[in-house]
Tab-separated table of C-alpha atoms and ligand atoms in Angstrom:
chain	number	residue	atom	x	y	z
A	27	MET	CA	0.000	0.000	0.000
A	28	ARG	CA	1.253	3.504	-0.740
A	29	THR	CA	0.212	7.004	0.345
A	30	GLN	CA	1.778	10.427	0.725
A	31	VAL	CA	1.332	10.757	4.507
A	32	GLY	CA	0.997	7.682	6.735
A	33	ILE	CA	-0.821	8.645	9.940
A	34	ILE	CA	-0.623	6.547	13.114
A	35	GLY	CA	-3.606	7.057	15.439
A	36	ALA	CA	-7.255	8.064	14.945
A	37	GLY	CA	-7.607	10.543	17.794
A	38	PRO	CA	-8.396	14.220	17.126
A	39	ALA	CA	-4.835	14.828	15.841
A	40	GLY	CA	-4.634	11.975	13.330
A	41	LEU	CA	-8.182	12.300	12.007
A	42	LEU	CA	-8.074	16.073	11.629
A	43	LEU	CA	-4.702	15.902	9.895
A	44	SER	CA	-6.061	13.361	7.421
A	45	HIS	CA	-9.146	15.521	6.805
A	46	ILE	CA	-7.227	18.772	6.206
A	47	LEU	CA	-4.630	17.053	4.011
A	48	HIS	CA	-7.449	15.648	1.892
A	49	LEU	CA	-8.908	19.147	1.449
A	50	ARG	CA	-5.441	20.308	0.369
A	51	GLY	CA	-5.153	17.530	-2.197
A	52	ILE	CA	-2.749	15.329	-0.203
A	53	ASP	CA	-3.442	11.618	0.231
A	54	SER	CA	-3.130	9.882	3.601
A	55	VAL	CA	-3.950	6.609	5.351
A	56	VAL	CA	-4.854	6.459	9.054
A	57	LEU	CA	-3.879	3.357	11.078
A	58	GLU	CA	-5.692	2.903	14.396
A	59	LYS	CA	-5.129	0.224	17.017
A	60	ARG	CA	-8.691	0.216	18.418
A	61	ASP	CA	-12.071	-0.255	16.765
A	62	ARG	CA	-14.366	2.535	15.599
A	63	THR	CA	-16.902	2.160	18.420
A	64	TYR	CA	-14.152	2.388	21.002
A	65	VAL	CA	-12.644	5.621	19.669
A	66	GLU	CA	-16.075	7.185	19.163
A	67	SER	CA	-17.225	6.472	22.698
A	68	ARG	CA	-14.045	7.197	24.670
A	69	VAL	CA	-14.999	9.990	27.115
A	70	ARG	CA	-12.395	12.738	27.273
A	71	ALA	CA	-12.395	16.508	27.883
A	72	GLY	CA	-14.764	18.820	26.078
A	73	VAL	CA	-13.701	22.467	26.006
A	74	LEU	CA	-12.798	24.046	22.661
A	75	GLU	CA	-10.983	27.357	22.416
A	76	GLN	CA	-12.415	29.920	20.008
A	77	GLY	CA	-9.481	29.357	17.629
A	78	THR	CA	-10.168	25.602	17.617
A	79	VAL	CA	-13.850	26.164	16.793
A	80	ASN	CA	-12.918	28.600	14.010
A	81	LEU	CA	-10.459	26.121	12.533
A	82	LEU	CA	-12.912	23.204	12.622
A	83	ALA	CA	-15.613	25.394	11.038
A	84	GLU	CA	-13.176	26.629	8.359
A	85	PHE	CA	-12.565	23.008	7.339
A	86	GLY	CA	-16.262	22.151	7.084
A	87	LEU	CA	-16.605	20.511	10.507
A	88	GLY	CA	-18.755	23.174	12.130
A	89	GLU	CA	-22.251	22.034	11.284
A	90	ARG	CA	-23.115	19.964	14.388
A	91	LEU	CA	-20.507	21.701	16.527
A	92	LEU	CA	-22.087	25.137	16.027
A	93	ARG	CA	-25.600	23.728	16.500
A	94	GLU	CA	-25.038	21.515	19.546
A	95	GLY	CA	-21.922	23.017	21.127
A	96	LEU	CA	-22.602	25.150	24.222
A	97	GLN	CA	-21.040	28.587	24.017
A	98	HIS	CA	-19.697	29.887	27.302
A	99	HIS	CA	-18.733	33.442	28.122
A	100	GLY	CA	-17.070	32.840	31.464
A	101	ILE	CA	-16.070	30.386	34.180
A	102	GLU	CA	-16.541	30.494	37.929
A	103	ILE	CA	-13.807	29.918	40.472
A	104	ARG	CA	-14.819	29.040	44.043
A	105	PHE	CA	-12.608	29.088	47.103
A	106	GLY	CA	-13.560	29.279	50.745
A	107	ALA	CA	-17.041	30.786	50.738
A	108	ARG	CA	-16.074	33.063	47.855
A	109	SER	CA	-16.915	32.923	44.211
A	110	HIS	CA	-15.271	34.774	41.360
A	111	ARG	CA	-16.527	34.872	37.787
A	112	ILE	CA	-13.969	35.265	35.012
A	113	ASP	CA	-15.895	37.177	32.381
A	114	PHE	CA	-14.442	36.253	28.986
A	115	ASP	CA	-16.523	38.803	27.051
A	116	GLU	CA	-15.299	41.690	29.110
A	117	LEU	CA	-11.715	40.489	29.595
A	118	THR	CA	-10.852	39.112	26.143
A	119	GLY	CA	-12.828	41.369	23.844
A	120	GLY	CA	-15.599	38.865	23.117
A	121	LYS	CA	-13.720	35.563	22.771
A	122	GLY	CA	-15.214	32.500	24.416
A	123	ILE	CA	-15.111	28.746	24.631
A	124	THR	CA	-17.423	26.032	23.334
A	125	VAL	CA	-18.297	22.952	25.340
A	126	TYR	CA	-18.463	19.986	22.936
A	127	GLY	CA	-17.202	16.530	23.903
A	128	GLN	CA	-14.042	15.219	22.301
A	129	GLN	CA	-15.862	12.085	21.202
A	130	GLU	CA	-18.333	14.267	19.281
A	131	VAL	CA	-15.392	15.845	17.435
A	132	ILE	CA	-14.157	12.303	16.715
A	133	LYS	CA	-17.567	11.217	15.362
A	134	ASP	CA	-17.720	14.273	13.066
A	135	LEU	CA	-14.183	13.636	11.812
A	136	ILE	CA	-14.730	9.935	11.114
A	137	ALA	CA	-17.973	10.737	9.267
A	138	ALA	CA	-16.158	13.364	7.164
A	139	ARG	CA	-13.287	10.990	6.316
A	140	LEU	CA	-15.615	8.156	5.363
A	141	ALA	CA	-17.828	10.482	3.269
A	142	ALA	CA	-14.703	11.396	1.282
A	143	ASN	CA	-13.713	7.704	0.913
A	144	GLY	CA	-10.747	8.299	3.201
A	145	ARG	CA	-8.662	5.240	4.039
A	146	LEU	CA	-9.029	4.542	7.745
A	147	LEU	CA	-7.878	1.164	9.060
A	148	PHE	CA	-9.092	0.193	12.534
A	149	ASN	CA	-7.898	-2.742	14.663
A	150	VAL	CA	-4.343	-2.686	13.332
A	151	ASP	CA	-1.642	-4.186	15.516
A	152	GLU	CA	2.157	-4.275	15.885
A	153	VAL	CA	2.597	-0.881	14.229
A	154	ARG	CA	6.259	0.019	13.585
A	155	VAL	CA	7.861	3.143	12.131
A	156	CYS	CA	10.574	2.152	9.614
A	157	GLU	CA	13.484	4.211	8.266
A	158	PRO	CA	12.238	7.682	9.218
A	159	LEU	CA	15.589	9.197	8.175
A	160	SER	CA	15.390	7.854	4.630
A	161	GLU	CA	13.568	9.370	1.621
A	162	ASN	CA	11.246	6.350	1.658
A	163	PRO	CA	9.981	5.706	5.154
A	164	CYS	CA	7.274	3.132	5.773
A	165	ILE	CA	4.977	1.826	8.475
A	166	ARG	CA	4.764	-1.914	9.070
A	167	PHE	CA	1.710	-3.311	10.816
A	168	ARG	CA	-0.547	-6.304	11.213
A	169	SER	CA	-4.140	-6.214	10.032
A	170	GLY	CA	-6.248	-9.360	10.528
A	171	ASP	CA	-3.858	-12.250	9.796
A	172	GLU	CA	-1.708	-10.247	7.394
A	173	ASP	CA	1.618	-8.461	7.824
A	174	ARG	CA	1.327	-5.251	5.830
A	175	ARG	CA	3.450	-2.312	4.838
A	176	LEU	CA	2.443	1.261	4.103
A	177	ASP	CA	5.011	3.173	2.019
A	178	CYS	CA	4.831	6.921	2.390
A	179	ASP	CA	6.691	10.214	1.967
A	180	PHE	CA	6.073	11.277	5.577
A	181	ILE	CA	4.846	9.622	8.769
A	182	ALA	CA	2.676	11.524	11.237
A	183	GLY	CA	2.901	10.087	14.748
A	184	CYS	CA	-0.527	10.943	16.200
A	185	ASP	CA	-0.803	7.898	18.446
A	186	GLY	CA	-1.098	9.566	21.833
A	187	PHE	CA	1.122	9.353	24.881
A	188	HIS	CA	1.333	5.528	24.924
A	189	GLY	CA	1.867	5.138	21.179
A	190	VAL	CA	4.896	3.798	19.314
A	191	SER	CA	5.902	6.881	17.298
A	192	ARG	CA	7.773	8.826	19.972
A	193	GLU	CA	9.488	5.627	21.150
A	194	SER	CA	10.873	5.063	17.660
A	195	ILE	CA	13.033	8.197	17.911
A	196	PRO	CA	16.465	7.277	19.370
A	197	ALA	CA	16.897	8.483	22.944
A	198	GLU	CA	19.894	10.678	22.025
A	199	ALA	CA	17.759	12.677	19.558
A	200	VAL	CA	15.155	13.773	22.122
A	201	THR	CA	14.932	15.544	25.440
A	202	CYS	CA	11.818	14.915	27.499
A	203	PHE	CA	10.462	17.092	30.298
A	204	ASP	CA	8.132	15.409	32.727
A	205	ARG	CA	6.174	16.209	35.873
A	206	THR	CA	3.807	13.788	37.556
A	207	TYR	CA	1.336	15.380	39.975
A	208	PRO	CA	0.603	13.720	43.325
A	209	PHE	CA	-3.134	13.343	42.577
A	210	ALA	CA	-5.490	12.126	39.846
A	211	TRP	CA	-8.936	13.198	38.619
A	212	LEU	CA	-11.948	10.982	39.071
A	213	GLY	CA	-14.482	11.981	36.418
A	214	ILE	CA	-18.162	11.072	36.143
A	215	LEU	CA	-20.653	11.630	33.359
A	216	VAL	CA	-24.094	12.204	34.846
A	217	ASP	CA	-27.591	11.834	33.455
A	218	ALA	CA	-28.784	15.162	34.908
A	219	PRO	CA	-28.934	18.752	33.654
A	220	PRO	CA	-25.966	20.908	34.702
A	221	SER	CA	-26.521	22.807	37.959
A	222	SER	CA	-24.844	25.921	36.579
A	223	GLY	CA	-24.728	27.665	33.205
A	224	GLU	CA	-20.920	27.851	33.371
A	225	LEU	CA	-18.052	25.626	34.503
A	226	ILE	CA	-17.208	25.828	38.210
A	227	TYR	CA	-13.620	25.192	39.351
A	228	ALA	CA	-13.434	24.775	43.134
A	229	ASN	CA	-10.458	24.903	45.476
A	230	SER	CA	-11.933	23.519	48.688
A	231	PRO	CA	-10.177	22.540	51.924
A	232	ASP	CA	-10.931	18.904	50.941
A	233	GLY	CA	-9.375	19.218	47.505
A	234	PHE	CA	-10.271	20.222	43.961
A	235	ALA	CA	-13.626	19.699	42.240
A	236	LEU	CA	-14.989	20.750	38.854
A	237	HIS	CA	-18.571	20.971	37.683
A	238	SER	CA	-18.827	20.813	33.900
A	239	MET	CA	-21.311	19.599	31.312
A	240	ARG	CA	-21.770	17.975	27.949
A	241	SER	CA	-25.295	19.070	26.977
A	242	PRO	CA	-28.417	20.614	28.556
A	243	ALA	CA	-29.251	17.098	29.828
A	244	VAL	CA	-25.823	15.692	30.776
A	245	SER	CA	-23.349	17.000	33.326
A	246	ARG	CA	-19.718	16.090	33.903
A	247	ASN	CA	-18.058	16.332	37.317
A	248	TYR	CA	-14.547	15.739	38.547
A	249	ILE	CA	-12.858	15.426	41.936
A	250	GLN	CA	-9.223	15.244	42.835
A	251	CYS	CA	-8.303	11.840	44.354
A	252	PRO	CA	-5.084	10.063	45.378
A	253	PRO	CA	-3.224	8.860	42.249
A	254	GLN	CA	-3.131	5.229	43.377
A	255	ASP	CA	-6.935	5.016	43.888
A	256	ARG	CA	-8.934	2.581	41.783
A	257	ILE	CA	-12.478	3.104	40.615
A	258	GLU	CA	-13.656	0.346	43.041
A	259	ASP	CA	-12.515	2.608	45.903
A	260	TRP	CA	-15.163	5.129	44.881
A	261	PRO	CA	-18.740	3.854	45.137
A	262	ASP	CA	-21.286	6.365	43.827
A	263	GLU	CA	-22.287	7.607	47.322
A	264	ARG	CA	-18.676	8.435	48.166
A	265	ILE	CA	-18.276	10.427	44.918
A	266	TRP	CA	-21.470	12.412	45.539
A	267	GLU	CA	-20.510	13.107	49.116
A	268	ALA	CA	-17.129	14.512	48.009
A	269	LEU	CA	-18.682	16.556	45.184
A	270	HIS	CA	-21.318	18.119	47.464
A	271	LYS	CA	-18.741	18.957	50.096
A	272	ARG	CA	-16.253	20.499	47.688
A	273	LEU	CA	-18.636	22.386	45.394
A	274	GLU	CA	-21.431	23.537	47.699
A	275	MET	CA	-19.486	26.333	49.320
A	276	LEU	CA	-21.981	29.080	48.568
A	277	PRO	CA	-25.250	29.370	50.465
A	278	GLY	CA	-28.226	28.389	48.330
A	279	TRP	CA	-26.280	26.588	45.564
A	280	THR	CA	-26.746	22.835	45.293
A	281	LEU	CA	-25.373	20.249	42.913
A	282	GLY	CA	-28.005	18.130	41.158
A	283	GLU	CA	-27.500	14.368	41.174
A	284	GLY	CA	-28.399	11.802	38.528
A	285	GLY	CA	-27.487	8.365	37.269
A	286	ILE	CA	-23.751	7.916	36.680
A	287	LEU	CA	-23.238	6.975	33.028
A	288	GLU	CA	-19.451	6.605	33.124
A	289	LYS	CA	-16.659	6.757	35.738
A	290	SER	CA	-12.925	6.880	35.220
A	291	ILE	CA	-9.696	7.961	36.903
A	292	THR	CA	-7.107	9.948	34.936
A	293	PRO	CA	-3.528	10.469	36.112
A	294	MET	CA	-2.222	14.033	35.999
A	295	ARG	CA	1.049	14.859	34.325
A	296	SER	CA	2.846	17.479	32.284
A	297	PHE	CA	5.142	16.082	29.602
A	298	VAL	CA	6.940	17.621	26.629
A	299	CYS	CA	9.064	15.810	24.059
A	300	GLU	CA	11.620	17.967	22.284
A	301	THR	CA	11.912	17.491	19.322
A	302	MET	CA	8.677	16.878	17.413
A	303	ARG	CA	10.477	15.867	14.193
A	304	TYR	CA	12.889	13.082	13.387
A	305	GLY	CA	13.650	13.049	9.670
A	306	ARG	CA	10.356	12.255	7.979
A	307	LEU	CA	8.584	11.334	11.213
A	308	LEU	CA	6.546	14.205	12.653
A	309	LEU	CA	4.836	13.999	16.039
A	310	ALA	CA	1.550	15.776	16.824
A	311	GLY	CA	-0.775	15.921	19.841
A	312	ASP	CA	-0.450	13.710	22.917
A	313	ALA	CA	2.319	11.699	21.208
A	314	ALA	CA	4.544	14.726	21.837
A	315	HIS	CA	3.057	16.415	24.889
A	316	ILE	CA	0.606	15.960	27.742
A	317	VAL	CA	-0.952	18.587	29.962
A	318	PRO	CA	-3.032	18.043	33.102
A	319	PRO	CA	-6.728	18.651	32.277
A	320	THR	CA	-7.120	21.641	34.613
A	321	GLY	CA	-6.759	24.202	31.821
A	322	ALA	CA	-8.705	22.080	29.289
A	323	LYS	CA	-5.887	22.385	26.755
A	324	GLY	CA	-5.146	18.812	25.549
A	325	MET	CA	-7.386	18.672	22.498
A	326	ASN	CA	-6.772	22.333	21.626
A	327	LEU	CA	-3.027	21.745	21.554
A	328	ALA	CA	-3.411	18.634	19.400
A	329	ILE	CA	-5.470	20.680	16.933
A	330	SER	CA	-3.003	23.573	16.962
A	331	ASP	CA	-0.161	21.116	16.081
A	332	VAL	CA	-2.225	19.727	13.218
A	333	ASP	CA	-2.942	23.201	11.880
A	334	MET	CA	0.803	23.834	11.646
A	335	LEU	CA	1.700	20.389	10.358
A	336	SER	CA	-0.915	20.474	7.601
A	337	ARG	CA	0.356	23.886	6.447
A	338	ALA	CA	3.948	22.635	6.468
A	339	LEU	CA	3.087	19.532	4.434
A	340	ALA	CA	0.961	21.588	2.015
A	341	GLU	CA	3.886	23.958	1.410
A	342	ARG	CA	6.194	20.978	0.822
A	343	TYR	CA	3.837	19.411	-1.748
A	344	GLU	CA	2.850	22.681	-3.419
A	345	ASN	CA	6.266	24.266	-3.960
A	346	GLY	CA	8.848	21.786	-2.682
A	347	SER	CA	9.958	23.997	0.210
A	348	GLU	CA	10.702	22.360	3.569
A	349	ASP	CA	11.002	25.673	5.433
A	350	LEU	CA	7.777	25.208	7.370
A	351	LEU	CA	8.554	21.548	8.060
A	352	ASN	CA	11.945	22.571	9.446
A	353	ALA	CA	10.290	25.217	11.612
A	354	TYR	CA	7.479	22.855	12.730
A	355	PRO	CA	8.999	21.775	16.077
A	356	GLU	CA	9.926	25.301	17.098
A	357	ASN	CA	6.583	26.799	16.054
A	358	CYS	CA	4.621	24.102	17.898
A	359	LEU	CA	6.745	24.061	21.010
A	360	ARG	CA	6.169	27.779	21.526
A	361	GLN	CA	2.408	27.117	21.790
A	362	VAL	CA	3.004	23.929	23.763
A	363	TRP	CA	5.093	25.544	26.504
A	364	ARG	CA	2.599	28.403	26.898
A	365	ARG	CA	-0.176	25.889	27.527
A	366	VAL	CA	2.014	23.607	29.631
A	367	HIS	CA	2.707	26.596	31.842
A	368	PHE	CA	-0.956	27.622	32.032
A	369	SER	CA	-2.132	24.079	32.845
A	370	TRP	CA	0.540	23.709	35.516
A	371	HIS	CA	-0.450	27.094	36.952
A	372	MET	CA	-4.184	26.264	37.108
A	373	THR	CA	-3.327	22.869	38.625
A	374	SER	CA	-1.057	24.427	41.266
A	375	LEU	CA	-3.618	27.088	42.121
A	376	LEU	CA	-6.627	24.827	42.561
A	377	HIS	CA	-5.491	21.492	44.037
A	378	LYS	CA	-4.702	20.347	47.526
A	379	PHE	CA	-1.164	18.988	47.447
A	380	PRO	CA	-0.420	16.109	49.869
A	381	GLY	CA	1.669	17.481	52.733
A	382	GLN	CA	0.821	21.063	51.741
A	383	SER	CA	1.944	23.415	54.499
A	384	GLU	CA	-0.229	26.215	55.916
A	385	PHE	CA	2.210	28.628	54.275
A	386	GLU	CA	1.559	27.084	50.829
A	387	ARG	CA	-2.195	27.092	51.445
A	388	ARG	CA	-2.035	30.811	52.321
A	389	LEU	CA	-0.116	31.478	49.087
A	390	GLN	CA	-2.872	29.773	47.064
A	391	LEU	CA	-5.556	31.801	48.838
A	392	ALA	CA	-3.570	35.016	48.352
A	393	GLU	CA	-3.373	34.363	44.644
A	394	LEU	CA	-7.080	33.493	44.392
A	395	GLU	CA	-7.925	36.677	46.270
A	396	TYR	CA	-5.679	38.650	43.897
A	397	LEU	CA	-7.543	37.100	40.968
A	398	ARG	CA	-10.821	38.220	42.519
A	399	LYS	CA	-9.688	41.773	43.107
A	400	SER	CA	-7.472	42.464	40.096
A	401	PRO	CA	-8.960	42.765	36.592
A	402	ALA	CA	-5.397	42.414	35.233
A	403	ALA	CA	-4.926	39.034	36.972
A	404	SER	CA	-8.351	37.859	35.780
A	405	ALA	CA	-7.597	39.071	32.254
A	406	ALA	CA	-4.373	37.018	32.176
A	407	LEU	CA	-6.293	33.890	33.180
A	408	ALA	CA	-9.095	34.616	30.690
A	409	GLU	CA	-6.650	35.267	27.835
A	410	ASN	CA	-4.988	31.900	28.397
A	411	TYR	CA	-8.231	30.009	28.991
A	412	VAL	CA	-9.810	31.092	25.697
A	413	GLY	CA	-6.484	30.470	23.932
A	414	PHE	CA	-3.447	32.669	23.457
A	415	ALA	CA	-1.714	31.963	20.139
A	416	PHE	CA	1.474	33.772	19.176
B	513	APR	N1	-0.922	2.035	16.682
B	513	APR	C1	-2.033	2.652	16.180
B	513	APR	N2	-2.798	3.486	16.903
B	513	APR	C2	-2.423	3.736	18.153
B	513	APR	C3	-1.275	3.155	18.731
B	513	APR	C4	-0.514	2.263	17.935
B	513	APR	N3	0.568	1.670	18.416
B	513	APR	N4	-1.150	3.589	20.001
B	513	APR	C5	-2.186	4.403	20.207
B	513	APR	N5	-2.961	4.510	19.112
B	513	APR	C6	-4.186	5.295	18.927
B	513	APR	C7	-5.078	5.369	20.151
B	513	APR	O1	-5.932	4.225	20.235
B	513	APR	C8	-5.853	6.656	19.906
B	513	APR	O2	-7.040	6.417	19.175
B	513	APR	O3	-3.819	6.651	18.700
B	513	APR	C9	-4.902	7.500	19.066
B	513	APR	C10	-4.350	8.683	19.838
B	513	APR	O4	-5.410	9.553	20.155
B	513	APR	P1	-5.425	10.506	21.450
B	513	APR	O5	-4.862	9.774	22.605
B	513	APR	O6	-6.792	11.050	21.547
B	513	APR	O7	-4.353	11.635	21.090
B	513	APR	P2	-4.448	12.940	20.161
B	513	APR	O8	-5.120	12.637	18.868
B	513	APR	O9	-3.088	13.508	20.169
B	513	APR	O10	-5.437	13.897	20.931
B	513	APR	C11	-5.092	14.543	22.126
B	513	APR	O11	-6.701	13.402	23.411
B	513	APR	O12	-5.879	12.338	25.318
B	513	APR	C12	-6.662	13.346	24.841
B	513	APR	O13	-6.669	15.018	26.459
B	513	APR	C13	-6.060	14.597	25.286
B	513	APR	O14	-7.621	15.985	24.381
B	513	APR	C14	-6.331	15.486	24.164
B	513	APR	C15	-6.343	14.676	22.941
B	514	PHB	C1	-14.727	18.578	30.823
B	514	PHB	O1	-15.864	19.020	30.654
B	514	PHB	O2	-14.481	17.369	30.616
B	514	PHB	C2	-13.636	19.453	31.283
B	514	PHB	C3	-13.867	20.797	31.425
B	514	PHB	C4	-12.855	21.624	31.872
B	514	PHB	C5	-11.628	21.093	32.176
B	514	PHB	C6	-11.380	19.739	32.025
B	514	PHB	C7	-12.395	18.899	31.579
B	514	PHB	O3	-10.648	21.905	32.638
């Protein structure tokens, strides 16, 4: 089998890259380890920056997103008995965010690829990147009972943090930066209308909690938990008890309960792989970097990488220049480190760290109070939350 760009992974990065390349007249094949139902139903984050929405709409993916996505003009931050609203309209000159689940983006992308007869192979196994430094790289893989080979001009490693692409770059060619946080997030999807029109991030004495949503009928809640906890440690009553305690800090506000549709625990880490290019292998999305979910940046970063990678490949095919491909790692990493910093900052501000001293707690409260009192501090948070590209 032959194509111009061989793409490993059918997450937001791989699928969007394949879609944009197709619109730019470049052929690709996507190889995915899991089956279609699995990737379409995997529950992940769901906040899209304005720039992400604009990009998806520009490439014809806005129809359901603009109809069903929930536009938000602010977020609420709670601490102690205080509440502070970050008003995006006022602080960012009218930019906002859209709440639309990642698996909805995936469904739209798969539908668009299949409608264009895109080649998407699910359930592939033993994927290997071969000869990325040569002019003729290829991907070897197993599909059904067959060993197969995909010859290509370029390979896009879009296979997430646990994929094979990053691992196929020799250790001496990369530097990785890693921080593991001493807590995880337990997330639940709930069959109940959201209890607030906007997302609520809470720093409570018992730890972090977040009230979010997916639709007018489905809410999404998270609580900080010890990183070694398993889902069996958290029966439904214990989750609700923690959510009520951590979120109901304001008199008169209550969190609505409902049937729990899904429960999962996600570890929290920041990770950056430098470089994002090794010869004709280009990394994008979680394959190259991970952020903790506190700033809701993971999918936005993956999409920002793909925007740059698709432009770089288009320039290469249209006029033979590799300037943008050469600049790809540097251009991406600038955006990556901004968001890595913001996600780390939000995480540090809002969580209860094990062994946290009273001094450190006071510093958190001082910063939250500063945010409440200073429009400049709130504007900095708002600017980053809605997406700061430079
Ligand atoms: N071979 C083929 N496919 C693979 C392999 C492999 N060896 N390893 C992983 N994959 C697939 C995964 O099954 C997944 O479908 O690659 C895809 C990677 O998708 P994501 O993990 O969603 O990564 P990405 O597309 O970069 O999107 C980043 O996803 O993890 C969230 O919060 C993160 O929102 C962010 C977004
Ligand atoms: C979500 O709705 O899943 C969500 C929202 C905001 C975050 C993280 C996750 O910061």
